[in-house]
PDB file of C-alpha atoms in Angstrom:
ATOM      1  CA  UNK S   1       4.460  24.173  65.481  1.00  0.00           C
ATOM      2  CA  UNK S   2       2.388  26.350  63.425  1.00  0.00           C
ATOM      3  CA  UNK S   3       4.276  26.236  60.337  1.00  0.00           C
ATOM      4  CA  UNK S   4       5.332  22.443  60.603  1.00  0.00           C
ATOM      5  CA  UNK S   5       1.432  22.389  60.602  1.00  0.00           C
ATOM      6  CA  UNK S   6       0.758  24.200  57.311  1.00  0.00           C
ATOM      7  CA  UNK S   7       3.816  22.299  55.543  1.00  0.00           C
ATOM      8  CA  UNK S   8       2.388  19.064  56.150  1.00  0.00           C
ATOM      9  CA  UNK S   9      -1.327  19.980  55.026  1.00  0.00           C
ATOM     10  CA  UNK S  10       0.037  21.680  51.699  1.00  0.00           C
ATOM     11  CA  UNK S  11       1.983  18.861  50.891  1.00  0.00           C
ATOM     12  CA  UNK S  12       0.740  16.985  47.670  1.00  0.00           C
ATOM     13  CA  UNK S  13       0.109  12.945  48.081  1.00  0.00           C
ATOM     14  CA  UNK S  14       2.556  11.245  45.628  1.00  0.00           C
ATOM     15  CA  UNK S  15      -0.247   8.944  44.304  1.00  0.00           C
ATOM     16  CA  UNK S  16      -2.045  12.135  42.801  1.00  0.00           C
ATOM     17  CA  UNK S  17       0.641  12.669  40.152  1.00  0.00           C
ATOM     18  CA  UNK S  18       0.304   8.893  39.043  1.00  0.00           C
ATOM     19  CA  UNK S  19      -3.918   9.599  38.905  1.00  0.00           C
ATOM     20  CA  UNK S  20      -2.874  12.701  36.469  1.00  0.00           C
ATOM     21  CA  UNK S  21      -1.010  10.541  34.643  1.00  0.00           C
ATOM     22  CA  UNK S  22      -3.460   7.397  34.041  1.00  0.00           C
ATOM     23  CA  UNK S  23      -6.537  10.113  33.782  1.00  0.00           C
ATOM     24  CA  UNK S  24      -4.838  11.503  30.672  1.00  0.00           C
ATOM     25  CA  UNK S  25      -3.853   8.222  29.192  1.00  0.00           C
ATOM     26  CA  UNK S  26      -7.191   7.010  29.557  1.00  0.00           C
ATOM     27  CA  UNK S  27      -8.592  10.163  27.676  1.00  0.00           C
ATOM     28  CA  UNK S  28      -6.671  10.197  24.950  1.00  0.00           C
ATOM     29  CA  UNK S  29      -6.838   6.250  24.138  1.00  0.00           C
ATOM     30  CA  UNK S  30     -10.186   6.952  24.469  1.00  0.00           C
ATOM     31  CA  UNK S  31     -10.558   9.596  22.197  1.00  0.00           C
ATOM     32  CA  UNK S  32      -8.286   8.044  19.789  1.00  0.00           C
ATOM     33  CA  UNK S  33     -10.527   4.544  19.554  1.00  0.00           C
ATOM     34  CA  UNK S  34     -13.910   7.044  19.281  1.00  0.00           C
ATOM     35  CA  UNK S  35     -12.293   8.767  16.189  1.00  0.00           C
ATOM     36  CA  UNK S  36     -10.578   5.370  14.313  1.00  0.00           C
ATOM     37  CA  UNK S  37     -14.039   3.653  15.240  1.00  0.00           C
ATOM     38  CA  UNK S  38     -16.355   6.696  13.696  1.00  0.00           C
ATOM     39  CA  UNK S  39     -13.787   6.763  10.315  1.00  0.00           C
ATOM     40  CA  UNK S  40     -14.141   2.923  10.397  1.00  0.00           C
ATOM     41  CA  UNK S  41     -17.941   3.388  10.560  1.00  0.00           C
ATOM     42  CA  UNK S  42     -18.220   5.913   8.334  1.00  0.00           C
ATOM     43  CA  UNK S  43     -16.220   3.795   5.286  1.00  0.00           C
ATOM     44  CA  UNK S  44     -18.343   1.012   5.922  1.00  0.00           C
ATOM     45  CA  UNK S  45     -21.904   2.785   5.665  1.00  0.00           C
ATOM     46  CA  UNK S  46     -20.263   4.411   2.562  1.00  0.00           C
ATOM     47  CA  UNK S  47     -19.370   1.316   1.117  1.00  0.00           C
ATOM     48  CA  UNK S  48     -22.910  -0.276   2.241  1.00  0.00           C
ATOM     49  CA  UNK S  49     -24.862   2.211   1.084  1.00  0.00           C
ATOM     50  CA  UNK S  50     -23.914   2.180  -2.632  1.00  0.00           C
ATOM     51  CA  UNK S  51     -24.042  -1.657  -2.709  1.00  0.00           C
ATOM     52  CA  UNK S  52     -27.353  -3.083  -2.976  1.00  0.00           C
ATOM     53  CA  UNK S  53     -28.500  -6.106  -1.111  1.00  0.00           C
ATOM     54  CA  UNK S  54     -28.687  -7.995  -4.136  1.00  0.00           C
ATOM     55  CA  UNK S  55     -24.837  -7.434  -4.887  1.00  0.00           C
ATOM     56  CA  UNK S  56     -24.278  -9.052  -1.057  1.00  0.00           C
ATOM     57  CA  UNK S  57     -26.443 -11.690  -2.280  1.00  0.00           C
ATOM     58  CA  UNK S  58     -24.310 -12.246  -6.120  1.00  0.00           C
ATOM     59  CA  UNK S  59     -21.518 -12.224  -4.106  1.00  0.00           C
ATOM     60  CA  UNK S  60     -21.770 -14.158  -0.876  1.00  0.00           C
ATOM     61  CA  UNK S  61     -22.613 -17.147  -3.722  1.00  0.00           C
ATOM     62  CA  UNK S  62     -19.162 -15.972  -5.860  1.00  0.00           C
ATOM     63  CA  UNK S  63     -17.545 -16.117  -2.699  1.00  0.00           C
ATOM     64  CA  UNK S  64     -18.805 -19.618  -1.429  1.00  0.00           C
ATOM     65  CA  UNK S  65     -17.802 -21.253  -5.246  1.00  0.00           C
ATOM     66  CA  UNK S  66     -14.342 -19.803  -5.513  1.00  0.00           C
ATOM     67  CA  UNK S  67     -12.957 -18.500  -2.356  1.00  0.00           C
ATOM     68  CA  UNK S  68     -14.506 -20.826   0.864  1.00  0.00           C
ATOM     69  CA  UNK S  69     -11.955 -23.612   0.181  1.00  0.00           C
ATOM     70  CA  UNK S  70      -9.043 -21.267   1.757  1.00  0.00           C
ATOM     71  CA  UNK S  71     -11.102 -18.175   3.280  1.00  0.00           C
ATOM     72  CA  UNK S  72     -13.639 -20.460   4.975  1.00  0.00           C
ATOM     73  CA  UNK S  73     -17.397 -20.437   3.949  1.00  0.00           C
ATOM     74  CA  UNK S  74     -18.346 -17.097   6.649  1.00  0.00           C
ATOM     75  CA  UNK S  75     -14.459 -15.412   5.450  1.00  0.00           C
ATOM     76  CA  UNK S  76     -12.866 -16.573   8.784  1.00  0.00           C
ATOM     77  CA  UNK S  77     -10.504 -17.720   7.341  1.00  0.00           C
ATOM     78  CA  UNK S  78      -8.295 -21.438   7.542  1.00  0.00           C
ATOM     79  CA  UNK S  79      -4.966 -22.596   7.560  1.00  0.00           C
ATOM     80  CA  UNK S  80      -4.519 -22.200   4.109  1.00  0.00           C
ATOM     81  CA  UNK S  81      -5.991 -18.461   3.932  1.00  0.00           C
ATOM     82  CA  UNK S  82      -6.115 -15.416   6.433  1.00  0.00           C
ATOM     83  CA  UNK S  83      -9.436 -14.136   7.789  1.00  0.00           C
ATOM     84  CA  UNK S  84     -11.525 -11.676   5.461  1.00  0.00           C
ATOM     85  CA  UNK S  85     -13.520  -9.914   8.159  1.00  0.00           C
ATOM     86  CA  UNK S  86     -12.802  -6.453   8.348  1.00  0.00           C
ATOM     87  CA  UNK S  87     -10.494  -6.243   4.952  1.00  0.00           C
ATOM     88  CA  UNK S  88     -13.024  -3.618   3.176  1.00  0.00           C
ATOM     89  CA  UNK S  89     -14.188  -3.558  -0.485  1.00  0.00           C
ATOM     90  CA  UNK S  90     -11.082  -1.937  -1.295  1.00  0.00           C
ATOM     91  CA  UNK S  91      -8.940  -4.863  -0.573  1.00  0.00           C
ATOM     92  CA  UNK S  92     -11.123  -7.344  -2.724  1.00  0.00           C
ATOM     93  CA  UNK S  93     -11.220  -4.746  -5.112  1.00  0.00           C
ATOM     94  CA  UNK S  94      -7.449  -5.132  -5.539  1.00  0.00           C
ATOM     95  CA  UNK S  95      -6.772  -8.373  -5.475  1.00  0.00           C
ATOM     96  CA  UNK S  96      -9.150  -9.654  -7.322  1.00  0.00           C
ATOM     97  CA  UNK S  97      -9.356  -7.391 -10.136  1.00  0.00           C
ATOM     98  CA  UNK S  98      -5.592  -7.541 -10.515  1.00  0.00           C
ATOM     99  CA  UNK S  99      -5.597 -11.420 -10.768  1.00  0.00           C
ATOM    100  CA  UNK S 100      -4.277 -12.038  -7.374  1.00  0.00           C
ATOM    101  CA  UNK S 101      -6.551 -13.401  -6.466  1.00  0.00           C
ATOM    102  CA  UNK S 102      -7.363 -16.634  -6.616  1.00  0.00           C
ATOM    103  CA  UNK S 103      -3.979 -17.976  -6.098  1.00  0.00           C
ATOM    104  CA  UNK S 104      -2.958 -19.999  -9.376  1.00  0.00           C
ATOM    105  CA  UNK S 105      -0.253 -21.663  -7.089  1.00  0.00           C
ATOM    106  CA  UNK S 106       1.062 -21.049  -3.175  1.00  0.00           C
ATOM    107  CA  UNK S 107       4.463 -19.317  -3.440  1.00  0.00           C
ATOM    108  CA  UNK S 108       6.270 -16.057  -2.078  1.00  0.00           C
ATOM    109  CA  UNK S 109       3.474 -13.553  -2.665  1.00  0.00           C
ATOM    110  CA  UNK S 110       0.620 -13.699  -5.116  1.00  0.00           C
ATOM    111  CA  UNK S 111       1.378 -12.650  -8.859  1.00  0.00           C
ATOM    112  CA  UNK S 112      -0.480 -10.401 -10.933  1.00  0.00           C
ATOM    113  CA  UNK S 113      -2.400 -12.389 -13.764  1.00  0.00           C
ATOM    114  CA  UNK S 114      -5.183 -11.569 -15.995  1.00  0.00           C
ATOM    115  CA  UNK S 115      -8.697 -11.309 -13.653  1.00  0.00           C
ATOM    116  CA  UNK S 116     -10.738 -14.117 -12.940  1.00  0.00           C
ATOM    117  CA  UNK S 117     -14.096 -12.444 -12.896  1.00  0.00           C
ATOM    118  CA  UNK S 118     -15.521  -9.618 -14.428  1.00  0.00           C
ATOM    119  CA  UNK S 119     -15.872  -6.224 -13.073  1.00  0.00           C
ATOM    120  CA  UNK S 120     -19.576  -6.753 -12.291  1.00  0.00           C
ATOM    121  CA  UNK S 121     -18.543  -9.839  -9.968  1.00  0.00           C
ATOM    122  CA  UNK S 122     -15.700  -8.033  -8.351  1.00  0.00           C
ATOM    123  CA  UNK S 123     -18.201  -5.591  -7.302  1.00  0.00           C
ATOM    124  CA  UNK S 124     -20.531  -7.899  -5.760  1.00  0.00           C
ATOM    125  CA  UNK S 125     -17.625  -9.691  -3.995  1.00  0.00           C
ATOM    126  CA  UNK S 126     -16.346  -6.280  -2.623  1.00  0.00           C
ATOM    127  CA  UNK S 127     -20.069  -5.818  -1.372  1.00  0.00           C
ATOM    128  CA  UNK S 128     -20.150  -9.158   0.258  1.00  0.00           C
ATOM    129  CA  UNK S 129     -16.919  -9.261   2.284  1.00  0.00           C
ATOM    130  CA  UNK S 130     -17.470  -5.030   3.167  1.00  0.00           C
ATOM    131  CA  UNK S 131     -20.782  -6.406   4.631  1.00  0.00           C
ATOM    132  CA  UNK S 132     -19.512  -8.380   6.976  1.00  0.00           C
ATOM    133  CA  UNK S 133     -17.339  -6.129   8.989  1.00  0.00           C
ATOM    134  CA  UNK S 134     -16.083  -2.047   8.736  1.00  0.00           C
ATOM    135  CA  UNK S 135     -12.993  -1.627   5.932  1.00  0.00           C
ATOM    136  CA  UNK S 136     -11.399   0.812   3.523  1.00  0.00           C
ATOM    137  CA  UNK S 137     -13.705   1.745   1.003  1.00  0.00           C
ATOM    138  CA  UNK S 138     -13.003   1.450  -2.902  1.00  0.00           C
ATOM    139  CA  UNK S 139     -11.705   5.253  -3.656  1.00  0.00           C
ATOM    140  CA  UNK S 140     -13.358   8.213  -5.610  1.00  0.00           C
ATOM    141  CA  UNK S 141     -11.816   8.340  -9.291  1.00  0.00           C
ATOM    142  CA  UNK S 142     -11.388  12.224  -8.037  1.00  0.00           C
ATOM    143  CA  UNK S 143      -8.483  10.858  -5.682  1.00  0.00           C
ATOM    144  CA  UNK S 144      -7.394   8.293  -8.085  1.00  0.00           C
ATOM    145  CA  UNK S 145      -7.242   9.757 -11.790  1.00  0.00           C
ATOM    146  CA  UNK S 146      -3.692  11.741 -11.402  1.00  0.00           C
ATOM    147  CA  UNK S 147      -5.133  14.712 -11.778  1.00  0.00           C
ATOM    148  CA  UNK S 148      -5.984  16.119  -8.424  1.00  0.00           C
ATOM    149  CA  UNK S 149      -2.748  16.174  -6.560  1.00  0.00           C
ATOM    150  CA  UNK S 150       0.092  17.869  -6.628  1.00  0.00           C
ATOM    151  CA  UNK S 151       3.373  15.929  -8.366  1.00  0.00           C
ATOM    152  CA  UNK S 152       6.220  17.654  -6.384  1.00  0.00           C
ATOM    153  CA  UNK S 153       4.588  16.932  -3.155  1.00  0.00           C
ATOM    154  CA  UNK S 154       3.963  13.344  -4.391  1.00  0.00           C
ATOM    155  CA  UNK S 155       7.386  12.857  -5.275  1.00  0.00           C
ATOM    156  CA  UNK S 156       8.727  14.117  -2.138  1.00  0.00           C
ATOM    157  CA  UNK S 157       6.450  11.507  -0.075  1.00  0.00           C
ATOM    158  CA  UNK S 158       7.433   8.569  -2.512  1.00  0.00           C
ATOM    159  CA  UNK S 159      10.934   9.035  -2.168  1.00  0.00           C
ATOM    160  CA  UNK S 160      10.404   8.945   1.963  1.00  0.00           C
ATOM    161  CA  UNK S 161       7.833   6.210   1.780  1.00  0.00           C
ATOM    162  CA  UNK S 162       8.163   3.729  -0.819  1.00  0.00           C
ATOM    163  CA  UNK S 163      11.224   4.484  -3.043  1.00  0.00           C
ATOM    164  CA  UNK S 164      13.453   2.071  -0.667  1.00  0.00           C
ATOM    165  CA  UNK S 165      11.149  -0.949  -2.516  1.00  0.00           C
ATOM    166  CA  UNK S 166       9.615   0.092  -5.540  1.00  0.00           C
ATOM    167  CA  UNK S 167      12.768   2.521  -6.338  1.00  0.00           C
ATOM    168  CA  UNK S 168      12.518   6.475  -7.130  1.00  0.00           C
ATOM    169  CA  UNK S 169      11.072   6.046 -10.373  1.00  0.00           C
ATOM    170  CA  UNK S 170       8.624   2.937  -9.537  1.00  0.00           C
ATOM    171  CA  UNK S 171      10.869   0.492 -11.564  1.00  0.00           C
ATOM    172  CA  UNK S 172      10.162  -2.317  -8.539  1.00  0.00           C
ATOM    173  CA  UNK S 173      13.127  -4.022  -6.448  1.00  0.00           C
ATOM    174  CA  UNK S 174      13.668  -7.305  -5.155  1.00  0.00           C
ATOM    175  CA  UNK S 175      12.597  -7.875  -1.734  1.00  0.00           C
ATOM    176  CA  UNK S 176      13.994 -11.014   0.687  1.00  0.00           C
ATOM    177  CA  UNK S 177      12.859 -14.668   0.273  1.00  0.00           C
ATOM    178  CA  UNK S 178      11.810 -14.954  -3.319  1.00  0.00           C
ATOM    179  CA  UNK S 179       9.619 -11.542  -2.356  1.00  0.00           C
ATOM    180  CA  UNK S 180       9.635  -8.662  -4.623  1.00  0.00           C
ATOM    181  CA  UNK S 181       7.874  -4.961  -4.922  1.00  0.00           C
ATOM    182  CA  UNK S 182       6.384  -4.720  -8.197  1.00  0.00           C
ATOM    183  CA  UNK S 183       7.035  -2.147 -11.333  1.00  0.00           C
ATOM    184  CA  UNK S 184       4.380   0.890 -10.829  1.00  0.00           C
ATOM    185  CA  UNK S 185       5.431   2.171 -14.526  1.00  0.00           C
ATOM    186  CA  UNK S 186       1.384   0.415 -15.759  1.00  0.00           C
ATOM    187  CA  UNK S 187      -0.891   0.177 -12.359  1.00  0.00           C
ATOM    188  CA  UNK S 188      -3.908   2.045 -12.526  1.00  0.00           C
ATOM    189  CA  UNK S 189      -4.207   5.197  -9.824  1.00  0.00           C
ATOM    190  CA  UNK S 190      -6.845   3.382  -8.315  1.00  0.00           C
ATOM    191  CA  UNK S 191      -4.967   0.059  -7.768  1.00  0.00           C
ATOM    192  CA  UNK S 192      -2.027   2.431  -6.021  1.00  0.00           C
ATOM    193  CA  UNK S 193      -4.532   4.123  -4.061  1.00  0.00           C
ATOM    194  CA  UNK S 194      -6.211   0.793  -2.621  1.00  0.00           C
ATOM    195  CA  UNK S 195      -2.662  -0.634  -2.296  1.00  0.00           C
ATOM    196  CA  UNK S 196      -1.503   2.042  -0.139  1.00  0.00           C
ATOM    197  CA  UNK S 197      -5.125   1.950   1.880  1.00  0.00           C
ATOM    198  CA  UNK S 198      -4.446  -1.997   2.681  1.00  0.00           C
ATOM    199  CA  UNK S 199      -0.743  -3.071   2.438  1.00  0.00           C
ATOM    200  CA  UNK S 200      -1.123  -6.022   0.374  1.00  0.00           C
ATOM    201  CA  UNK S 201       1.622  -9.042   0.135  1.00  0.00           C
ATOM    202  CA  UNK S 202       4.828  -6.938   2.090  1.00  0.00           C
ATOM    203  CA  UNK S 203       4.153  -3.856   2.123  1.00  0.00           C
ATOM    204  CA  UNK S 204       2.615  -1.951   4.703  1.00  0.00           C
ATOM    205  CA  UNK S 205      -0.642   0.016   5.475  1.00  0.00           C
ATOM    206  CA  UNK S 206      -0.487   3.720   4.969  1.00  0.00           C
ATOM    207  CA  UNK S 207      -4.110   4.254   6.484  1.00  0.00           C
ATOM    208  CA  UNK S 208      -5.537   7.539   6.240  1.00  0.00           C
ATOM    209  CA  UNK S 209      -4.119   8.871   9.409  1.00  0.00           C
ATOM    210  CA  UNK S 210      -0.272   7.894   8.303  1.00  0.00           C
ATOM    211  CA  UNK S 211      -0.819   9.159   4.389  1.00  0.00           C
ATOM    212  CA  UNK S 212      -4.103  11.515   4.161  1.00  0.00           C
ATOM    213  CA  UNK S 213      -6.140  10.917   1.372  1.00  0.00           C
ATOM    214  CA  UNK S 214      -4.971  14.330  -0.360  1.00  0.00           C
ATOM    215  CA  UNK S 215      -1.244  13.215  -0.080  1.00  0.00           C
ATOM    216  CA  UNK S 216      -2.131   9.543  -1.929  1.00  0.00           C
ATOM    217  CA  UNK S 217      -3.946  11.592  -4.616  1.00  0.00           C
ATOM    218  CA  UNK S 218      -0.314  13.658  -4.843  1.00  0.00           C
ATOM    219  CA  UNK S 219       2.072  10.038  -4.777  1.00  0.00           C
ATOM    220  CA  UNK S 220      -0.120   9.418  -7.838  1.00  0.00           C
ATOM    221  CA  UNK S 221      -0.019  12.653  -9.279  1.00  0.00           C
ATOM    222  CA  UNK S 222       3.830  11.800  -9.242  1.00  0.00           C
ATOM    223  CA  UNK S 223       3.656   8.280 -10.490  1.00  0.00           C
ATOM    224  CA  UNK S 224       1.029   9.040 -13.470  1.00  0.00           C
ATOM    225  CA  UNK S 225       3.550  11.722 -14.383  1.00  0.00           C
ATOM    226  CA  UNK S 226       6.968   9.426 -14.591  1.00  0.00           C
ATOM    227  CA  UNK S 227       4.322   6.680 -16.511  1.00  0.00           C
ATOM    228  CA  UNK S 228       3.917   9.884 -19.001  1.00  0.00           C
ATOM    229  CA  UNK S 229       6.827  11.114 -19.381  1.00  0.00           C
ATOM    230  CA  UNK S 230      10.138   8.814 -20.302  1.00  0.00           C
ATOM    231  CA  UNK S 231      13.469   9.891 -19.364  1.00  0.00           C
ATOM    232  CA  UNK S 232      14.768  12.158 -21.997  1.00  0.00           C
ATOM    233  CA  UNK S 233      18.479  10.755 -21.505  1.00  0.00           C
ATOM    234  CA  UNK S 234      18.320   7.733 -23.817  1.00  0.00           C
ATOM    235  CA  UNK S 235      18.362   4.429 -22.979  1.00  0.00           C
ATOM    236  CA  UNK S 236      16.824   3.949 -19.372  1.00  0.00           C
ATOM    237  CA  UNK S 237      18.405   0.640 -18.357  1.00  0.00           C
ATOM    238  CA  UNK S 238      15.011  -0.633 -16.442  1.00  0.00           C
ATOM    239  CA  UNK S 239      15.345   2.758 -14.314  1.00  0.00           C
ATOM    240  CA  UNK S 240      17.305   0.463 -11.719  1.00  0.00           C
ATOM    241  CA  UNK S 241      19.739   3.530 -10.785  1.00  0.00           C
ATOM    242  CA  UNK S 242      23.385   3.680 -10.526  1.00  0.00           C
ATOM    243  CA  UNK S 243      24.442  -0.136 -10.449  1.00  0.00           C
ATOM    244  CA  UNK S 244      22.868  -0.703 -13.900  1.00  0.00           C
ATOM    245  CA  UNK S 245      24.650   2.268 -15.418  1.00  0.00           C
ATOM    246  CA  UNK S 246      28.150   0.583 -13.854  1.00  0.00           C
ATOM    247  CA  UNK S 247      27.961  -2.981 -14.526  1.00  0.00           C
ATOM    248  CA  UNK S 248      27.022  -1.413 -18.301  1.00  0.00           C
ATOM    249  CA  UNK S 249      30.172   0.713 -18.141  1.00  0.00           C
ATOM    250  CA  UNK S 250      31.770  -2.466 -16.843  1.00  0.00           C
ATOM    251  CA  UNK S 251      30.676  -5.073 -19.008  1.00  0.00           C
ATOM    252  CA  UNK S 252      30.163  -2.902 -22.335  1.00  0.00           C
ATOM    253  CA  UNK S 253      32.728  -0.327 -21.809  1.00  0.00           C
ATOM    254  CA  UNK S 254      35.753  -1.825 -20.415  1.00  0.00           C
ATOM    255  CA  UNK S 255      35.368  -4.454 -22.836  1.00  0.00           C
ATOM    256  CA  UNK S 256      35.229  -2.322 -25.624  1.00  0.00           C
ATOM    257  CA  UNK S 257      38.054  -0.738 -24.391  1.00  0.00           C
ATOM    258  CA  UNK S 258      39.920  -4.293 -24.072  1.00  0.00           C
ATOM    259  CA  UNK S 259      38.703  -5.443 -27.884  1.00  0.00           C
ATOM    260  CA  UNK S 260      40.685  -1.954 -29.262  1.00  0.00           C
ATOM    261  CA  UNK S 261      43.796  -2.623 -27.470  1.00  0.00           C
ATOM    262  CA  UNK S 262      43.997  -5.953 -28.881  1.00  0.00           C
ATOM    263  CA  UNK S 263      43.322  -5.289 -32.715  1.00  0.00           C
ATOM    264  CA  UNK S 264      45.621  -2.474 -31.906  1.00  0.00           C
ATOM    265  CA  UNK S 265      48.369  -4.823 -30.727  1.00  0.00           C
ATOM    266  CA  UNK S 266      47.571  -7.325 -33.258  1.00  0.00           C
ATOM    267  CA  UNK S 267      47.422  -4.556 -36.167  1.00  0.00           C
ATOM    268  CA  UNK S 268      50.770  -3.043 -35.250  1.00  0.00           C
ATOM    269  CA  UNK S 269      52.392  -6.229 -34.955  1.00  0.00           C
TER     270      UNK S 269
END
């Protein structure tokens, strides 16, 4: 009796392995919403404090004039345009300043044309649409200019997260439906940089907890250096890879080889 007695009281209940379990989950979502809500703060007083409220002003107006009729007049966005809230100056920053933006035409994805507005009114639309909820910021030249990072590292994290699109060298690649990843051979290190912070069009977001900020500044440490230096091998074919170099073989070189065996034939007969 005695030591039936002490099993039963040092037996555990089953239910407090499950409260372990939903204790820790609980913690760490927890702490993992604390942390992406102080980085979201933090970008968004950075953003706010270098913009003055006369910029929010300049460009609450630019945005009512030339971006309401598919964003909606507070950026909520309609049928014909997503929602704004939350995008960040760095988004605006990219799409506007690279002509995206305004749409000359609905189609697969929005092309690059020359810019609408002028980098004064970019600004002030960045400040407007970062005012009205937490975003990416616009990035430091420091993480932008190619200098900073470190071009083997940036080539290793190309290859694993972007070559499969934009190809090894950043020669582009056509995507499904009409889509397409653009040539990187003449963007700007900023426009990378904000492209990686907000996944515009199909690609994805590589947010600062996927891609740190030290490991963007090294993809464009890589990218500025194949924009600087060609491929010493002669003719690059587009830097496509491999199929280029065959169909030329094919096309170019078998044919060649074809042409000489008939003047040869026709010559000796």
């Amino acid at each position: 009796m005695f030591t039936s007695t002490k099993s039963k009281k040092g037996r555990r209940s089953p239910l407090a392995t499950v409260s372990l379990i939903v204790v820790g989950l609980m913690t760490t979502g927890g702490a993992y919403a604390l942390f992406s809500s102080t980085a979201n703060a933090e970008s968004s007083s950075s953003t706010t404090s270098t913009s003055s409220q006369a910029d929010v002003n300049e460009g609450q107006k630019l945005f009512a004039s030339n971006c309401a009729t598919c964003h909606g007049l507070q950026a909520q966005g309609t049928d014909a345009g997503p929602s704004l809230i939350g995008v960040g100056a760095s988004s605006v920053d990219f799409q506007v300043s690279t002509g995206r933006m305004p749409l000359a035409a609905q189609g697969p994805q929005g092309e690059e044309k020359p810019a609408q507005f002028t980098d004064e009114q970019v600004d002030a639309l960045a400040a407007y649409v970062s005012s009205l909820g937490p975003g990416p910021s616009i990035p430091s030249s420091e993480l932008t200019n190619g200098k900073k990072g470190d071009a083997a590292e940036g080539a290793e994290l190309f290859r694993i997260n972007c070559a499969m699109c934009h190809n090894v060298a950043g020669a582009g690649g056509a995507l499904t439906q009409g889509k397409y990843a653009p040539n990187l051979h003449s963007v700007s290190g900023k426009h990378i940089y904000e492209a990686m912070q907000t996944g515009p069009q199909n690609m994805p977001v590589f947010n600062d907890l996927n891609i740190t900020p030290d490991q963007k500044a090294d993809i464009i440490t890589y990218l500025k250096y194949v924009q600087d230096n060609k491929s010493p091998g002669g003719f690059g074919l587009g830097d496509i890879g491999p199929v280029a170099e065959g169909l030329f073989i094919w096309i170019f070189g078998l044919g060649a080889v074809v042409a000489m065996t008939v003047w040869l034939t026709a010559k000796s007969n």
